Short mmCIF file of C-alpha atoms in Angstrom, two decimals:
data_model
loop_
_atom_site.label_atom_id
_atom_site.label_comp_id
_atom_site.label_asym_id
_atom_site.label_seq_id
_atom_site.Cartn_x
_atom_site.Cartn_y
_atom_site.Cartn_z
CA MET A 206 279.61 -53.71 -76.00
CA SER A 207 282.18 -50.91 -75.84
CA PRO A 208 281.21 -47.25 -76.32
CA ASN A 209 283.13 -47.21 -79.62
CA THR A 210 281.07 -50.10 -80.96
CA ALA A 211 277.80 -48.36 -80.04
CA ALA A 212 278.89 -45.19 -81.81
CA VAL A 213 279.76 -47.12 -84.95
CA GLY A 214 276.37 -48.87 -84.86
CA ASP A 215 274.51 -45.57 -84.34
CA GLU A 216 276.41 -43.95 -87.20
CA HIS A 217 275.51 -46.93 -89.35
CA ASP A 218 271.81 -46.47 -88.48
CA PHE A 219 271.90 -42.80 -89.45
CA SER A 220 273.75 -43.47 -92.71
CA GLU A 221 271.41 -46.34 -93.50
CA LEU A 222 268.37 -44.14 -92.87
CA TYR A 223 269.86 -41.43 -95.08
CA HIS A 224 270.60 -43.79 -97.97
CA HIS A 225 267.26 -45.62 -97.80
CA ARG A 226 264.88 -42.68 -97.21
CA ARG A 227 266.53 -39.67 -98.88
CA LEU A 228 265.10 -40.24 -102.38
CA ALA A 229 261.57 -40.86 -101.10
CA LEU A 230 261.78 -37.69 -99.03
CA VAL A 231 263.13 -35.72 -102.02
CA ARG A 232 260.14 -36.92 -104.06
CA LEU A 233 257.82 -35.82 -101.26
CA ALA A 234 259.47 -32.40 -101.09
CA LEU A 235 259.46 -32.10 -104.88
CA LEU A 236 255.70 -32.61 -104.97
CA LEU A 237 255.32 -29.86 -102.37
CA VAL A 238 257.76 -27.23 -103.67
CA ASP A 239 257.83 -28.14 -107.41
CA ASP A 240 261.57 -27.48 -107.73
CA LEU A 241 264.21 -30.23 -107.49
CA PRO A 242 267.13 -28.19 -106.10
CA THR A 243 264.86 -26.68 -103.43
CA ALA A 244 263.40 -30.11 -102.63
CA GLU A 245 266.90 -31.52 -102.15
CA ASP A 246 267.77 -28.58 -99.88
CA VAL A 247 264.64 -29.15 -97.79
CA VAL A 248 265.51 -32.83 -97.30
CA GLN A 249 269.13 -32.04 -96.52
CA ASP A 250 267.96 -29.50 -93.95
CA ALA A 251 265.68 -32.13 -92.39
CA PHE A 252 268.55 -34.61 -92.03
CA THR A 253 270.80 -31.88 -90.66
CA ALA A 254 268.15 -30.93 -88.07
CA LEU A 255 267.76 -34.60 -87.10
CA LEU A 256 271.49 -34.96 -86.66
CA ARG A 257 271.82 -31.67 -84.77
CA ARG A 258 268.93 -32.44 -82.42
CA HIS A 259 269.43 -36.15 -81.78
CA GLY A 260 272.98 -36.79 -82.87
CA ARG A 261 273.65 -40.11 -84.52
CA ARG A 262 271.64 -41.98 -81.88
CA LEU A 263 268.39 -42.77 -83.60
CA ALA A 264 267.45 -45.20 -80.85
CA ASN A 265 266.17 -42.21 -78.84
CA LEU A 266 263.51 -41.54 -81.48
CA ASP A 267 260.35 -43.62 -81.69
CA ASP A 268 260.07 -43.15 -85.46
CA PRO A 269 262.95 -41.32 -87.18
CA GLU A 270 261.19 -41.56 -90.56
CA ALA A 271 258.10 -39.80 -89.19
CA TYR A 272 260.35 -37.11 -87.72
CA LEU A 273 261.98 -36.61 -91.13
CA ARG A 274 258.64 -36.55 -92.98
CA THR A 275 257.29 -33.91 -90.62
CA SER A 276 260.49 -31.93 -90.94
CA VAL A 277 260.32 -32.09 -94.76
CA VAL A 278 256.67 -30.97 -94.84
CA ASN A 279 257.41 -28.09 -92.46
CA GLY A 280 260.49 -27.14 -94.49
CA ALA A 281 258.44 -27.14 -97.70
CA ARG A 282 255.81 -24.95 -96.05
CA SER A 283 258.51 -22.48 -95.05
CA VAL A 284 259.86 -22.41 -98.61
CA LEU A 285 256.39 -21.76 -100.00
CA ARG A 286 255.77 -18.97 -97.46
CA ARG A 287 259.06 -17.31 -98.41
CA ARG A 288 258.18 -17.59 -102.11
CA ARG A 289 254.76 -16.08 -101.55
CA THR A 290 256.30 -13.20 -99.58
CA ALA A 291 258.97 -12.63 -102.23
CA ARG A 292 256.40 -12.61 -105.03
CA ALA A 293 254.32 -10.07 -103.16
CA HIS A 294 257.30 -7.71 -103.03
CA ILE A 295 258.73 -8.14 -106.50
CA PRO A 296 259.00 -4.72 -108.12
CA GLU A 297 257.00 -4.06 -111.23
CA ARG A 298 258.78 -5.15 -114.40
CA GLU A 299 260.40 -2.49 -116.46
CA ARG A 300 258.40 -1.57 -119.49
CA PRO A 301 260.00 -2.02 -122.88
CA PHE A 302 261.42 1.04 -124.56
CA PRO A 303 258.88 2.80 -126.77
CA SER A 304 259.39 2.84 -130.51
CA ALA A 305 261.25 5.72 -132.13
CA ASP A 306 258.07 7.27 -133.51
CA HIS A 307 256.29 6.97 -130.16
CA SER A 308 257.97 10.07 -128.73
CA VAL A 309 257.13 12.05 -131.88
CA LEU A 310 253.46 11.00 -131.68
CA LEU A 311 253.37 11.68 -127.95
CA ALA A 312 254.93 15.11 -128.44
CA GLU A 313 252.31 15.89 -131.10
CA THR A 314 249.50 14.78 -128.78
CA HIS A 315 250.94 16.90 -125.96
CA ARG A 316 251.07 19.92 -128.28
CA GLU A 317 247.43 19.36 -129.22
CA VAL A 318 246.38 19.17 -125.56
CA ILE A 319 248.43 22.25 -124.62
CA ASN A 320 246.94 24.19 -127.53
CA ALA A 321 243.44 23.14 -126.48
CA LEU A 322 244.20 24.17 -122.88
CA GLN A 323 245.31 27.60 -124.11
CA ARG A 324 241.87 28.10 -125.68
CA LEU A 325 240.08 27.56 -122.34
CA THR A 326 239.26 30.45 -120.04
CA ARG A 327 241.89 31.37 -117.48
CA ARG A 328 239.88 29.89 -114.58
CA GLN A 329 239.12 26.67 -116.49
CA ARG A 330 242.81 26.27 -117.35
CA GLU A 331 243.82 26.94 -113.73
CA VAL A 332 241.32 24.45 -112.34
CA LEU A 333 242.39 21.67 -114.74
CA VAL A 334 246.11 22.28 -114.24
CA LEU A 335 245.75 22.36 -110.45
CA ARG A 336 243.59 19.24 -110.51
CA TYR A 337 245.40 17.02 -113.00
CA TRP A 338 248.94 18.38 -113.06
CA SER A 339 249.40 19.44 -109.44
CA ASP A 340 247.07 16.68 -108.20
CA LEU A 341 245.22 18.95 -105.75
CA THR A 342 241.84 18.15 -104.21
CA GLU A 343 238.77 20.26 -104.89
CA ALA A 344 239.12 21.86 -101.45
CA GLN A 345 242.78 22.71 -102.06
CA ILE A 346 241.95 24.20 -105.47
CA ALA A 347 239.12 26.24 -103.96
CA ASP A 348 241.49 27.61 -101.30
CA THR A 349 244.18 28.34 -103.87
CA LEU A 350 241.85 30.19 -106.24
CA GLY A 351 239.68 31.78 -103.56
CA VAL A 352 236.44 30.23 -104.86
CA SER A 353 233.92 27.72 -103.51
CA ARG A 354 234.22 23.94 -104.03
CA GLY A 355 231.04 24.06 -106.11
CA THR A 356 232.68 26.59 -108.44
CA VAL A 357 235.69 24.30 -108.77
CA LYS A 358 233.44 21.32 -109.62
CA SER A 359 231.35 23.15 -112.19
CA THR A 360 234.38 24.87 -113.74
CA ALA A 361 236.22 21.54 -114.04
CA SER A 362 233.19 19.88 -115.61
CA ARG A 363 232.72 22.64 -118.19
CA ALA A 364 236.45 22.76 -118.91
CA LEU A 365 236.66 19.01 -119.53
CA ASP A 366 233.64 19.13 -121.85
CA THR A 367 235.16 22.03 -123.81
CA LEU A 368 238.57 20.36 -123.90
CA GLY A 369 237.04 17.11 -125.15
CA ARG A 370 235.15 18.89 -127.94
CA GLN A 371 238.26 20.80 -129.01
CA LEU A 372 240.36 17.61 -129.15
CA GLU A 373 237.65 15.78 -131.14
CA GLU A 374 237.71 18.53 -133.76
CA ILE A 375 241.43 17.99 -134.46
CA PRO A 376 241.86 16.01 -137.68
CA ARG A 377 243.78 12.77 -137.24
#
């Protein structure tokens, strides 16, 4: 047999394997990745890897179908890992635009809170603003105001109680 004849026979074996096993492998991949285009890509990648690694000579492989099955399963696993990673890093969806009256209602609520804050003592107002607006810790507030942490805690507690009562009294 001439070298040209062997090459034609090997090419025939590869093409025959592709035509007889491709659909079964696509079904296998489809069950694993649940997406037909991706399943077809996984199978195509498996055949490409087989061709790249072993050429068209399938005689060197004990079981080319087993090689392809393993390659398809590994390819599907890689796809699923990439999906899982991508889903973990998808940014939070944008929230829909609020209704036109939402900003009016929000502005009214803000005015009510600001008015209630103005009725607190200076220290209570300072503690709440530093805590909830500036996002400082109790220790940072104590250092800023020159008071103890206990004073910050008790002042914040009393201020929140007073603020809550004032906001409850506002007619809705």
